[in-house]
Amino acid sequence: MQLVKDRFYIWYNRGATFLGAVLIVLTAAAWLVPGLELLHSRFGFIPFIGVLGAIQVIYGLVFFKRQAQTNIWVAGLLSSMVLSLITISLVHNSGQLHSTLLICWGVQMAFSGIFGLYTVVGFDFLFTFYYVIVATGQSAQNALEPTALGAVAGTYIISAISYAVFKRLYVGSESKRVTQLTGQLRNKQQQAEILMQSISDGIIVIDTEGKISLLNPAAGKMVGWAVDEAMGIDVNLVVKLLQEDGKDLPADQDPFKQVLQTSQQSNSTAQLATRGEASDRHIVSLVVSPILTPKGNELLGAIAVFRDVSAARQEEHRRADFISTASHEMRTPVAAIEGYLALALNDKVAKIDQKAREYLVKAHESTQHLGKLFQDLLTSAKAEDGRLVNHPVVVEMGSYLQQITEGLRFAAEKKGLLMDFTLGTGNGEASVTGGKVITPLYYVHIDPDRMREVITNLFDNAVKYTETGKITLGLTGDKDVVQFFIRDTGNGIPADDIPHLFQKFYRVDNTATRTIGGTGLGLFICRKIVELYHGRIWVESTQGKGSTFYINIPRLSNQKASELQTAEKQAVLG
């Protein structure tokens, strides 16, 4: 319980401690200094008063601080109780209800209001009780004398005034806590506002209806809207998103709608058009996250954070152009070297001894590896800046994968591995006619040459890192997705490496990878090619048991596939 601010109790204790020290001095003087006996005989400075003064000093200097750390109100009240005992003792020893030291009691009561109503009433009761005890030992006439009655009445009046005055300064513990929390909240709000104003990334908060409820200055500058103007406006009217190449963004790829519909975070890169200035556009990295209740069971809105990556994109394009040019130029001399080595190894063209042949074979293999590296660098550079050549057509994945499997089987068997192809039926789509199981047709719209690169790359990796067992290429799907996979029985991939596996130049660092070698570009290129067809590639792996790479591609209905095939034939015919 605390009624006033800490400083009032501290000042009160200091005053009581100082008074205790004065009482020690006066008591010692009354008994030790000749000529000051009046202090003993008239004012009641007996040794007991000195003892009480010492107690007051010790408490005020030592124990008050300790108690104040727990409850300063209790600490102040204990100091007041010791002081009350001293005052009543002095009054009683110096004339009781007729003592001139009653003024000291009045002064003490003048500050009793800092302890609250109950303490004020308690002090009044204490003095009344003292009055009754004294009155019973005196005649009724003496007890009712104006001095005695005035002392009692004065106590009530002074204590009432003290309570009324200090009540205006009361700060209850709950009020103090609320005040502190309010101050903290205000500080946090100010900090949040400062951060929102200062951060260079654009931040937009929308409600469940897609209306903007918060927009920071950086976002306002990017979209070309004043902060006040954008409040309450539909986010799609303020944030004009296009594809990176400047084409309109399909409705199903709108990150704001995706988050509000699925309550899942969306990460994307898009072109952002500034209001009123079609030529002023930025490439932004956009992350839209759902805002959920603490329990996570209700969507409150979404928050979008986007960063201008135009400069970074330009730098990437310059870097990609350099890599592309360098790779293209280097492929010509490497191809020439490879051709000359092939001629040198041809018995019909050149005659060399066995030792020289071994050297030339190693040089030829290294040249082929170097050519593959340049090809991967060129492909990755084109994939990053959208220049990857792509000619999608309708492909039936069942027959397509069977053909690829036959072409890859030799490489697996050469290493002593088995090669399987499994065709799933997917959601019970298969039918039985004449005792034969008829599997569904899985149509997709892809470039078969590009997808062959992906499958071959995954297959080659599976063969490289599998010593015994088999490689399985499988196909399944449902009405929306065609899924195919490549499974091996190799050593598997550490869990820490899986999230980074499809990043550019990333390689798992273990004994096998250091022995086999590689560029770290293969899986990156695979991901970029799969994303061309709005697909998804990922891996599931258990160390010691092998890995499975999955690829999901949107499936075409039979009707849609037929329409596209007709359009392709017409395009060929002119």
Coordinates of C-alpha atoms in Angstrom, one line a residue:
M1 CA 0.0 0.0 0.0
Q2 CA 1.4 3.4 -1.0
L3 CA -0.5 6.6 -0.9
V4 CA 1.9 9.4 -1.8
K5 CA 5.2 9.5 -3.7
D6 CA 8.4 7.9 -2.2
R7 CA 10.0 11.2 -1.4
F8 CA 7.3 12.1 1.3
Y9 CA 8.2 8.9 3.3
I10 CA 11.9 9.5 2.8
W11 CA 11.6 13.1 4.1
Y12 CA 9.4 12.0 7.0
N13 CA 12.0 9.3 8.1
R14 CA 14.9 11.9 7.8
G15 CA 13.0 14.3 10.1
A16 CA 12.2 11.5 12.6
T17 CA 15.9 10.4 12.5
F18 CA 17.1 13.9 13.1
L19 CA 14.6 14.3 16.0
G20 CA 15.9 11.0 17.5
A21 CA 19.5 12.3 17.4
V22 CA 18.4 15.6 19.1
L23 CA 16.6 13.6 21.9
I24 CA 19.7 11.6 22.6
V25 CA 21.7 14.8 23.0
L26 CA 19.1 16.5 25.2
T27 CA 18.6 13.4 27.4
A28 CA 22.4 13.1 27.9
A29 CA 22.5 16.8 28.8
A30 CA 19.7 16.6 31.3
W31 CA 21.6 14.0 33.3
L32 CA 25.2 14.9 32.7
V33 CA 25.3 18.7 32.4
P34 CA 24.9 20.7 35.6
G35 CA 22.2 23.3 35.5
L36 CA 20.1 21.5 32.9
E37 CA 18.1 19.5 35.4
L38 CA 15.0 21.4 34.1
L39 CA 15.0 19.2 31.0
H40 CA 14.5 16.2 33.3
S41 CA 12.1 17.6 35.9
R42 CA 9.9 19.7 33.6
F43 CA 10.2 18.2 30.1
G44 CA 10.5 14.6 31.0
F45 CA 13.8 13.7 29.4
I46 CA 14.4 10.5 31.3
P47 CA 16.9 7.8 30.2
F48 CA 14.1 5.9 28.5
I49 CA 13.6 8.8 26.1
G50 CA 17.3 8.6 25.1
V51 CA 16.9 4.9 24.4
L52 CA 13.9 5.5 22.2
G53 CA 15.8 8.2 20.4
A54 CA 18.6 5.8 19.7
I55 CA 16.2 3.2 18.4
Q56 CA 14.7 5.9 16.1
V57 CA 18.2 6.8 14.8
I58 CA 19.3 3.2 14.2
Y59 CA 16.1 2.4 12.4
G60 CA 16.2 5.5 10.3
L61 CA 19.8 5.0 9.2
V62 CA 19.9 1.2 8.7
F63 CA 16.5 -0.6 8.6
F64 CA 14.4 2.0 6.8
K65 CA 16.3 1.5 3.5
R66 CA 16.0 -2.2 3.7
Q67 CA 12.3 -2.1 4.4
A68 CA 11.8 0.6 1.8
Q69 CA 13.0 -1.8 -0.9
T70 CA 10.1 -4.0 -0.2
N71 CA 7.4 -1.5 0.8
I72 CA 8.2 2.1 1.5
W73 CA 4.8 2.8 3.1
V74 CA 5.4 0.2 5.8
A75 CA 9.0 1.5 6.2
G76 CA 7.6 5.0 6.8
L77 CA 4.8 3.8 9.1
L78 CA 7.3 1.9 11.4
S79 CA 9.3 5.1 11.7
S80 CA 6.1 7.0 12.6
M81 CA 5.2 4.5 15.3
V82 CA 8.6 4.8 17.0
L83 CA 8.2 8.6 16.9
S84 CA 4.7 8.4 18.3
L85 CA 5.9 6.3 21.2
I86 CA 8.6 9.0 21.9
T87 CA 6.1 11.9 21.7
I88 CA 3.5 10.3 24.0
S89 CA 6.2 9.4 26.5
L90 CA 7.5 13.0 26.6
V91 CA 3.9 14.3 26.9
H92 CA 3.2 11.9 29.7
N93 CA 6.4 12.8 31.6
S94 CA 6.0 16.6 31.2
G95 CA 2.4 17.2 32.4
Q96 CA 0.2 14.8 30.6
L97 CA -2.8 16.6 29.0
H98 CA -1.4 19.9 30.3
S99 CA 2.1 19.5 28.8
T100 CA 3.5 22.1 26.5
L101 CA 4.9 19.3 24.4
L102 CA 1.4 18.5 23.1
I103 CA 2.4 20.8 20.3
C104 CA 4.9 18.0 19.2
W105 CA 2.0 15.6 18.9
G106 CA 0.1 18.1 16.8
V107 CA 3.1 18.5 14.5
Q108 CA 3.3 14.7 14.1
M109 CA -0.5 14.5 13.4
A110 CA -0.1 17.2 10.7
F111 CA 1.9 14.7 8.7
S112 CA -0.1 11.6 9.5
G113 CA -2.2 12.1 6.3
I114 CA 0.6 10.6 4.2
F115 CA -0.2 7.2 5.6
G116 CA -3.9 7.1 4.7
L117 CA -7.2 7.2 6.4
Y118 CA -6.8 4.1 8.5
T119 CA -3.5 5.3 10.0
V120 CA -5.0 8.8 10.8
V121 CA -7.9 7.1 12.6
G122 CA -5.5 4.8 14.4
F123 CA -3.4 7.8 15.7
D124 CA -6.6 9.6 16.8
F125 CA -7.7 6.4 18.6
L126 CA -4.3 6.1 20.2
F127 CA -4.5 9.7 21.6
T128 CA -8.1 9.2 22.7
F129 CA -7.2 6.0 24.5
Y130 CA -4.3 7.9 26.2
Y131 CA -6.8 10.7 27.2
V132 CA -9.2 8.1 28.7
I133 CA -6.4 6.4 30.7
V134 CA -5.2 9.8 32.1
A135 CA -8.7 11.0 32.7
T136 CA -9.6 8.0 34.9
G137 CA -6.7 8.8 37.2
Q138 CA -7.8 12.5 37.6
S139 CA -10.9 14.2 38.8
A140 CA -13.7 14.7 36.3
Q141 CA -13.2 18.4 36.6
N142 CA -9.5 18.2 35.6
A143 CA -10.3 15.8 32.8
L144 CA -12.9 18.2 31.3
E145 CA -10.7 21.3 31.5
P146 CA -10.5 23.3 28.3
T147 CA -6.8 22.4 27.9
A148 CA -7.5 18.7 27.9
L149 CA -10.5 18.9 25.7
G150 CA -8.7 21.3 23.4
A151 CA -5.9 18.8 23.0
V152 CA -8.3 16.1 22.0
A153 CA -10.2 18.3 19.7
G154 CA -7.0 19.7 18.2
T155 CA -5.8 16.2 17.4
Y156 CA -9.0 15.4 15.5
I157 CA -8.9 18.7 13.6
I158 CA -5.2 18.6 12.6
S159 CA -5.5 14.9 11.5
A160 CA -8.6 15.7 9.4
I161 CA -6.9 18.6 7.8
S162 CA -3.7 16.5 7.1
Y163 CA -5.8 13.8 5.5
A164 CA -7.7 16.3 3.3
V165 CA -4.5 18.0 2.2
F166 CA -2.5 14.9 1.4
K167 CA -5.4 13.0 -0.1
R168 CA -5.0 15.2 -3.2
L169 CA -1.4 13.9 -3.5
Y170 CA -2.3 10.3 -3.1
V171 CA -1.0 7.9 -5.8
G172 CA -2.3 4.4 -4.9
S173 CA -0.2 1.4 -5.8
E174 CA -2.6 0.5 -8.6
S175 CA -2.7 4.0 -9.9
K176 CA 1.1 4.1 -9.8
R177 CA 1.3 0.8 -11.7
V178 CA -1.1 2.0 -14.3
T179 CA 0.8 5.3 -14.6
Q180 CA 4.1 3.4 -15.1
L181 CA 2.5 1.1 -17.7
T182 CA 1.0 4.1 -19.5
G183 CA 4.4 5.7 -19.6
Q184 CA 6.0 2.6 -20.9
L185 CA 3.3 2.2 -23.4
R186 CA 3.7 5.7 -24.6
N187 CA 7.4 5.2 -24.8
K188 CA 6.9 2.0 -26.9
Q189 CA 4.5 3.8 -29.2
Q190 CA 6.9 6.6 -29.6
Q191 CA 9.7 4.2 -30.3
A192 CA 7.6 2.3 -32.8
E193 CA 6.7 5.6 -34.6
I194 CA 10.3 6.6 -34.7
L195 CA 11.3 3.2 -36.2
M196 CA 8.4 3.4 -38.7
Q197 CA 9.5 6.9 -39.7
S198 CA 13.2 6.0 -39.9
I199 CA 13.3 2.6 -41.6
S200 CA 14.2 2.6 -45.2
D201 CA 12.1 -0.4 -46.1
G202 CA 8.5 0.2 -47.1
I203 CA 5.9 -1.1 -44.6
I204 CA 2.2 -1.4 -45.2
V205 CA -0.4 -2.9 -42.9
I206 CA -3.8 -3.9 -44.2
D207 CA -7.0 -5.2 -42.6
T208 CA -8.9 -8.4 -43.6
E209 CA -10.7 -6.4 -46.3
G210 CA -7.5 -5.3 -47.9
K211 CA -7.8 -1.7 -46.8
I212 CA -4.6 0.1 -45.7
S213 CA -4.5 0.9 -42.0
L214 CA -0.8 1.9 -41.8
L215 CA 1.8 3.2 -44.3
N216 CA 5.2 4.4 -43.4
P217 CA 6.9 7.3 -45.3
A218 CA 9.3 5.0 -47.2
A219 CA 6.4 3.0 -48.6
G220 CA 4.5 6.2 -49.4
K221 CA 7.5 7.4 -51.4
M222 CA 7.8 4.1 -53.3
V223 CA 4.2 4.0 -54.3
G224 CA 3.8 7.8 -54.9
W225 CA 1.1 8.3 -52.3
A226 CA 1.0 10.6 -49.3
V227 CA 0.6 8.7 -46.1
D228 CA -2.7 10.4 -45.2
E229 CA -4.2 9.9 -48.6
A230 CA -3.5 6.2 -48.6
M231 CA -5.3 5.4 -45.3
G232 CA -8.4 3.3 -45.8
I233 CA -7.8 2.8 -49.6
D234 CA -7.7 -0.7 -51.1
V235 CA -4.1 -1.9 -51.2
N236 CA -4.3 -2.9 -54.9
L237 CA -5.2 0.7 -55.8
V238 CA -2.1 2.0 -54.0
V239 CA 0.4 -0.8 -54.6
K240 CA 0.6 -1.4 -58.4
L241 CA 2.5 -4.7 -58.8
L242 CA 3.7 -6.1 -62.1
Q243 CA 5.8 -9.0 -63.1
E244 CA 9.6 -8.3 -63.2
D245 CA 9.4 -8.1 -67.0
G246 CA 6.7 -5.4 -66.8
K247 CA 3.8 -7.7 -67.7
D248 CA 0.5 -7.6 -65.7
L249 CA 0.6 -9.7 -62.6
P250 CA -2.0 -12.6 -62.7
A251 CA -4.7 -12.3 -60.1
D252 CA -3.8 -15.7 -58.6
Q253 CA -0.2 -14.4 -57.9
D254 CA -1.3 -11.3 -56.0
P255 CA 0.7 -11.7 -52.7
F256 CA -1.9 -9.7 -50.7
K257 CA -4.8 -11.8 -51.8
Q258 CA -2.8 -15.0 -51.3
V259 CA -2.0 -14.1 -47.6
L260 CA -5.6 -13.0 -46.8
Q261 CA -7.0 -16.2 -48.3
T262 CA -4.4 -18.7 -47.0
S263 CA -3.0 -17.0 -43.9
Q264 CA 0.4 -18.1 -45.1
Q265 CA 3.5 -15.9 -45.7
S266 CA 4.2 -14.9 -49.3
N267 CA 7.7 -14.0 -50.6
S268 CA 8.1 -12.6 -54.1
T269 CA 9.9 -10.2 -56.3
A270 CA 7.9 -7.8 -58.5
Q271 CA 7.9 -4.6 -60.4
L272 CA 6.3 -1.7 -58.5
A273 CA 4.8 1.2 -60.5
T274 CA 4.8 4.6 -58.9
R275 CA 1.5 6.5 -58.9
G276 CA 1.1 8.9 -61.9
E277 CA 4.6 8.1 -63.3
A278 CA 4.5 5.1 -65.5
S279 CA 8.2 5.4 -66.3
D280 CA 9.2 5.5 -62.6
R281 CA 9.3 1.9 -61.5
H282 CA 11.2 -0.1 -59.0
I283 CA 12.0 -3.8 -58.6
V284 CA 11.0 -4.7 -55.1
S285 CA 11.5 -7.7 -52.9
L286 CA 8.2 -8.2 -51.2
V287 CA 7.4 -10.2 -48.1
V288 CA 3.7 -10.3 -47.0
S289 CA 3.0 -11.9 -43.6
P290 CA -0.4 -12.6 -41.9
I291 CA -1.3 -10.8 -38.7
L292 CA -2.9 -13.4 -36.4
T293 CA -4.4 -13.3 -32.9
P294 CA -2.0 -14.4 -30.0
K295 CA -3.6 -17.9 -30.2
G296 CA -3.1 -17.9 -34.0
N297 CA -6.7 -18.9 -34.8
E298 CA -8.0 -15.6 -36.3
L299 CA -6.7 -13.5 -39.1
L300 CA -6.5 -9.8 -38.2
G301 CA -4.9 -8.5 -41.4
A302 CA -1.5 -8.6 -43.1
I303 CA 1.8 -6.7 -43.0
A304 CA 3.9 -6.2 -46.1
V305 CA 7.6 -5.3 -46.0
F306 CA 9.2 -4.4 -49.3
R307 CA 12.7 -3.2 -50.3
D308 CA 13.8 -1.5 -53.4
V309 CA 16.3 -4.0 -55.1
S310 CA 16.5 -2.2 -58.5
A311 CA 20.2 -1.3 -58.0
A312 CA 20.9 -4.9 -56.9
R313 CA 19.1 -6.2 -59.9
Q314 CA 21.0 -4.0 -62.3
E315 CA 24.3 -5.2 -60.6
E316 CA 23.1 -8.8 -61.0
H317 CA 22.3 -8.2 -64.7
R318 CA 25.8 -6.7 -65.2
R319 CA 27.4 -9.6 -63.5
A320 CA 25.3 -12.1 -65.4
D321 CA 26.2 -10.4 -68.7
F322 CA 29.8 -10.7 -67.9
I323 CA 29.5 -14.4 -66.9
S324 CA 27.4 -15.0 -70.0
T325 CA 29.9 -13.3 -72.3
A326 CA 32.9 -14.8 -70.7
S327 CA 31.4 -18.3 -70.7
H328 CA 30.3 -18.0 -74.3
E329 CA 33.8 -16.8 -75.5
M330 CA 35.6 -19.5 -73.5
R331 CA 33.5 -22.3 -74.9
T332 CA 35.0 -21.8 -78.3
P333 CA 38.6 -22.4 -77.5
V334 CA 37.6 -25.2 -75.1
A335 CA 35.6 -26.9 -77.8
A336 CA 38.6 -26.6 -80.1
I337 CA 40.9 -28.2 -77.5
E338 CA 38.4 -30.9 -77.0
G339 CA 38.2 -31.6 -80.7
Y340 CA 41.9 -31.8 -81.2
L341 CA 42.2 -34.2 -78.2
A342 CA 39.5 -36.3 -79.7
L343 CA 41.4 -36.4 -83.0
A344 CA 44.6 -37.3 -81.1
L345 CA 42.9 -40.2 -79.5
N346 CA 41.5 -41.5 -82.8
D347 CA 43.7 -44.4 -84.0
K348 CA 42.8 -43.6 -87.6
V349 CA 44.3 -40.1 -87.3
A350 CA 47.2 -40.3 -84.9
K351 CA 49.5 -43.1 -83.6
I352 CA 50.5 -42.6 -79.9
D353 CA 51.8 -45.0 -77.3
Q354 CA 49.7 -46.2 -74.3
K355 CA 51.3 -43.8 -71.8
A356 CA 50.6 -40.8 -74.0
R357 CA 47.0 -42.1 -74.5
E358 CA 46.4 -42.1 -70.8
Y359 CA 47.5 -38.5 -70.5
L360 CA 45.3 -37.4 -73.4
V361 CA 42.3 -39.3 -72.0
K362 CA 42.7 -37.4 -68.7
A363 CA 43.1 -34.1 -70.5
H364 CA 40.0 -34.9 -72.6
E365 CA 38.0 -35.6 -69.5
S366 CA 39.1 -32.4 -67.8
T367 CA 38.3 -30.4 -71.0
Q368 CA 34.8 -31.9 -71.0
H369 CA 34.4 -31.0 -67.3
L370 CA 35.5 -27.4 -68.1
G371 CA 33.1 -27.2 -71.0
K372 CA 30.3 -28.4 -68.7
L373 CA 31.2 -25.7 -66.2
F374 CA 31.1 -23.0 -68.8
Q375 CA 27.7 -24.3 -70.0
D376 CA 26.3 -24.3 -66.4
L377 CA 27.6 -20.7 -65.9
L378 CA 26.0 -19.6 -69.1
T379 CA 22.7 -21.4 -68.3
S380 CA 22.5 -20.0 -64.7
A381 CA 23.2 -16.5 -66.0
K382 CA 20.4 -16.7 -68.5
A383 CA 18.1 -18.2 -65.9
E384 CA 18.7 -15.3 -63.5
D385 CA 17.9 -12.6 -66.0
G386 CA 15.1 -14.3 -67.8
R387 CA 17.0 -15.0 -71.1
L388 CA 16.7 -18.7 -70.8
V389 CA 15.4 -20.1 -74.1
N390 CA 12.1 -21.9 -73.5
H391 CA 9.6 -23.4 -76.0
P392 CA 6.9 -25.1 -74.0
V393 CA 4.6 -27.7 -75.7
V394 CA 2.1 -30.2 -74.4
V395 CA 3.9 -33.3 -73.1
E396 CA 2.4 -36.5 -71.8
M397 CA 4.7 -37.2 -68.8
G398 CA 4.1 -41.0 -68.7
S399 CA 5.6 -41.8 -72.1
Y400 CA 8.1 -38.9 -71.8
L401 CA 9.6 -40.3 -68.6
Q402 CA 9.6 -43.9 -69.9
Q403 CA 11.7 -42.7 -72.9
I404 CA 14.1 -40.8 -70.6
T405 CA 14.4 -43.8 -68.3
E406 CA 15.5 -46.1 -71.2
G407 CA 18.2 -43.6 -72.1
L408 CA 19.5 -43.3 -68.6
R409 CA 19.4 -46.9 -67.7
F410 CA 22.8 -47.7 -69.1
A411 CA 24.6 -45.1 -66.9
A412 CA 23.1 -46.7 -63.8
E413 CA 23.8 -50.3 -64.8
K414 CA 27.4 -49.3 -65.7
K415 CA 27.9 -48.5 -62.0
G416 CA 26.1 -51.7 -60.9
L417 CA 22.9 -49.9 -59.9
L418 CA 19.4 -51.0 -60.7
M419 CA 17.1 -48.6 -62.6
D420 CA 13.3 -48.7 -62.0
F421 CA 10.4 -46.7 -63.4
T422 CA 7.1 -46.6 -61.5
L423 CA 3.9 -45.1 -62.8
G424 CA 1.3 -44.3 -60.1
T425 CA -2.4 -44.0 -60.7
G426 CA -3.1 -41.0 -58.5
N427 CA -6.4 -40.6 -56.5
G428 CA -7.9 -43.7 -58.0
E429 CA -7.9 -42.4 -61.6
A430 CA -6.9 -45.7 -63.1
S431 CA -9.7 -47.8 -64.7
V432 CA -9.9 -51.6 -65.5
T433 CA -11.0 -52.6 -69.0
G434 CA -10.9 -56.1 -70.2
G435 CA -8.7 -57.2 -67.3
K436 CA -6.1 -54.5 -68.0
V437 CA -5.3 -51.5 -65.9
I438 CA -5.5 -48.3 -67.9
T439 CA -3.4 -45.5 -66.3
P440 CA -4.4 -41.8 -66.7
L441 CA -2.6 -39.4 -69.0
Y442 CA -0.6 -36.8 -67.3
Y443 CA -0.4 -33.7 -69.6
V444 CA 1.8 -30.8 -68.8
H445 CA 2.9 -27.7 -70.7
I446 CA 6.8 -27.7 -70.6
D447 CA 9.8 -27.5 -72.8
P448 CA 10.9 -31.2 -73.1
D449 CA 14.5 -30.3 -73.7
R450 CA 14.7 -28.1 -70.6
M451 CA 12.9 -30.7 -68.4
R452 CA 15.3 -33.3 -69.7
E453 CA 18.1 -31.2 -68.4
V454 CA 16.5 -31.2 -64.9
I455 CA 15.8 -35.0 -64.9
T456 CA 19.3 -35.8 -66.3
N457 CA 21.0 -33.6 -63.7
L458 CA 19.0 -35.1 -60.8
F459 CA 19.7 -38.6 -62.2
D460 CA 23.4 -38.0 -62.6
N461 CA 23.6 -36.7 -59.0
A462 CA 21.8 -39.9 -57.8
V463 CA 24.2 -42.1 -59.6
K464 CA 27.3 -40.2 -58.4
Y465 CA 26.3 -40.4 -54.7
T466 CA 24.9 -43.9 -54.7
E467 CA 27.4 -46.8 -54.3
T468 CA 24.9 -49.7 -54.1
G469 CA 21.2 -50.2 -54.6
K470 CA 19.0 -48.6 -57.2
I471 CA 17.7 -45.5 -58.7
T472 CA 13.9 -45.1 -59.1
L473 CA 12.2 -42.6 -61.4
G474 CA 8.4 -42.4 -60.5
L475 CA 5.3 -40.5 -61.7
T476 CA 2.0 -39.8 -60.0
G477 CA -0.4 -37.0 -59.7
D478 CA -3.9 -35.7 -59.1
K479 CA -6.4 -33.5 -61.0
D480 CA -4.2 -30.3 -60.4
V481 CA -0.6 -31.5 -60.2
V482 CA 1.7 -33.9 -61.9
Q483 CA 4.4 -35.2 -59.6
F484 CA 7.5 -37.1 -60.6
F485 CA 10.5 -38.0 -58.5
I486 CA 14.0 -39.5 -58.5
R487 CA 14.8 -41.7 -55.5
D488 CA 18.2 -43.1 -54.7
T489 CA 19.6 -45.4 -52.0
G490 CA 22.8 -43.3 -51.3
N491 CA 24.1 -41.7 -48.1
G492 CA 21.5 -39.0 -47.9
I493 CA 21.8 -35.3 -47.3
P494 CA 22.4 -33.7 -43.8
A495 CA 19.3 -31.9 -42.6
D496 CA 21.2 -28.6 -42.1
D497 CA 22.1 -28.5 -45.8
I498 CA 18.6 -29.2 -47.3
P499 CA 17.3 -25.6 -47.0
H500 CA 20.3 -24.3 -49.0
L501 CA 20.6 -27.1 -51.5
F502 CA 19.0 -25.2 -54.4
Q503 CA 21.0 -22.0 -53.9
K504 CA 23.6 -20.9 -56.4
F505 CA 27.1 -22.4 -55.9
Y506 CA 26.0 -24.2 -52.7
R507 CA 27.5 -27.6 -52.2
V508 CA 27.2 -30.1 -49.3
D509 CA 30.6 -30.2 -47.6
N510 CA 31.5 -33.9 -47.0
T511 CA 33.9 -36.5 -48.1
A512 CA 31.8 -37.6 -51.0
T513 CA 31.4 -34.1 -52.5
R514 CA 35.0 -33.3 -52.1
T515 CA 36.0 -36.5 -53.9
I516 CA 33.4 -36.2 -56.7
G517 CA 33.6 -32.5 -57.3
G518 CA 31.0 -30.2 -59.0
T519 CA 30.1 -26.6 -59.6
G520 CA 27.1 -26.2 -57.2
L521 CA 25.1 -24.8 -60.1
G522 CA 23.1 -27.9 -61.2
L523 CA 20.3 -27.8 -58.6
F524 CA 20.1 -24.1 -58.9
I525 CA 19.5 -24.4 -62.6
C526 CA 17.0 -27.2 -62.0
R527 CA 15.0 -24.9 -59.7
K528 CA 15.0 -22.0 -62.2
I529 CA 13.8 -24.3 -65.0
V530 CA 11.0 -25.8 -62.8
E531 CA 9.9 -22.3 -61.8
L532 CA 9.5 -21.4 -65.5
Y533 CA 6.5 -23.7 -65.5
H534 CA 5.2 -22.5 -62.1
G535 CA 6.3 -25.7 -60.6
R536 CA 8.1 -26.7 -57.4
I537 CA 11.1 -28.8 -56.6
W538 CA 12.2 -30.0 -53.2
V539 CA 14.1 -32.9 -51.6
E540 CA 13.4 -35.3 -48.7
S541 CA 16.4 -37.1 -47.3
T542 CA 17.4 -39.3 -44.4
Q543 CA 21.1 -39.8 -43.9
G544 CA 22.1 -43.4 -44.5
K545 CA 18.9 -44.2 -46.3
G546 CA 19.0 -42.0 -49.4
S547 CA 17.3 -39.0 -50.9
T548 CA 14.2 -38.3 -53.0
F549 CA 13.9 -35.3 -55.3
Y550 CA 10.3 -34.3 -56.1
I551 CA 9.0 -32.1 -58.8
N552 CA 5.4 -30.8 -59.1
I553 CA 4.2 -29.3 -62.3
P554 CA 0.6 -27.9 -62.9
R555 CA -1.4 -30.5 -64.7
L556 CA -3.5 -29.8 -67.9
S557 CA -6.9 -31.3 -68.3
N558 CA -7.4 -33.5 -71.3
Q559 CA -9.6 -30.7 -72.9
K560 CA -7.0 -28.0 -72.3
A561 CA -4.2 -30.3 -73.6
S562 CA -6.2 -30.9 -76.8
E563 CA -6.8 -27.2 -77.3
L564 CA -3.1 -26.4 -76.9
Q565 CA -2.0 -29.2 -79.2
T566 CA -4.4 -27.9 -81.9
A567 CA -3.0 -24.4 -81.5
E568 CA 0.6 -25.8 -81.8
K569 CA -0.2 -27.6 -85.0
Q570 CA -1.8 -24.5 -86.5
A571 CA 1.3 -22.5 -85.6
V572 CA 3.5 -25.0 -87.3
L573 CA 1.4 -25.0 -90.5
G574 CA 1.5 -21.3 -90.6

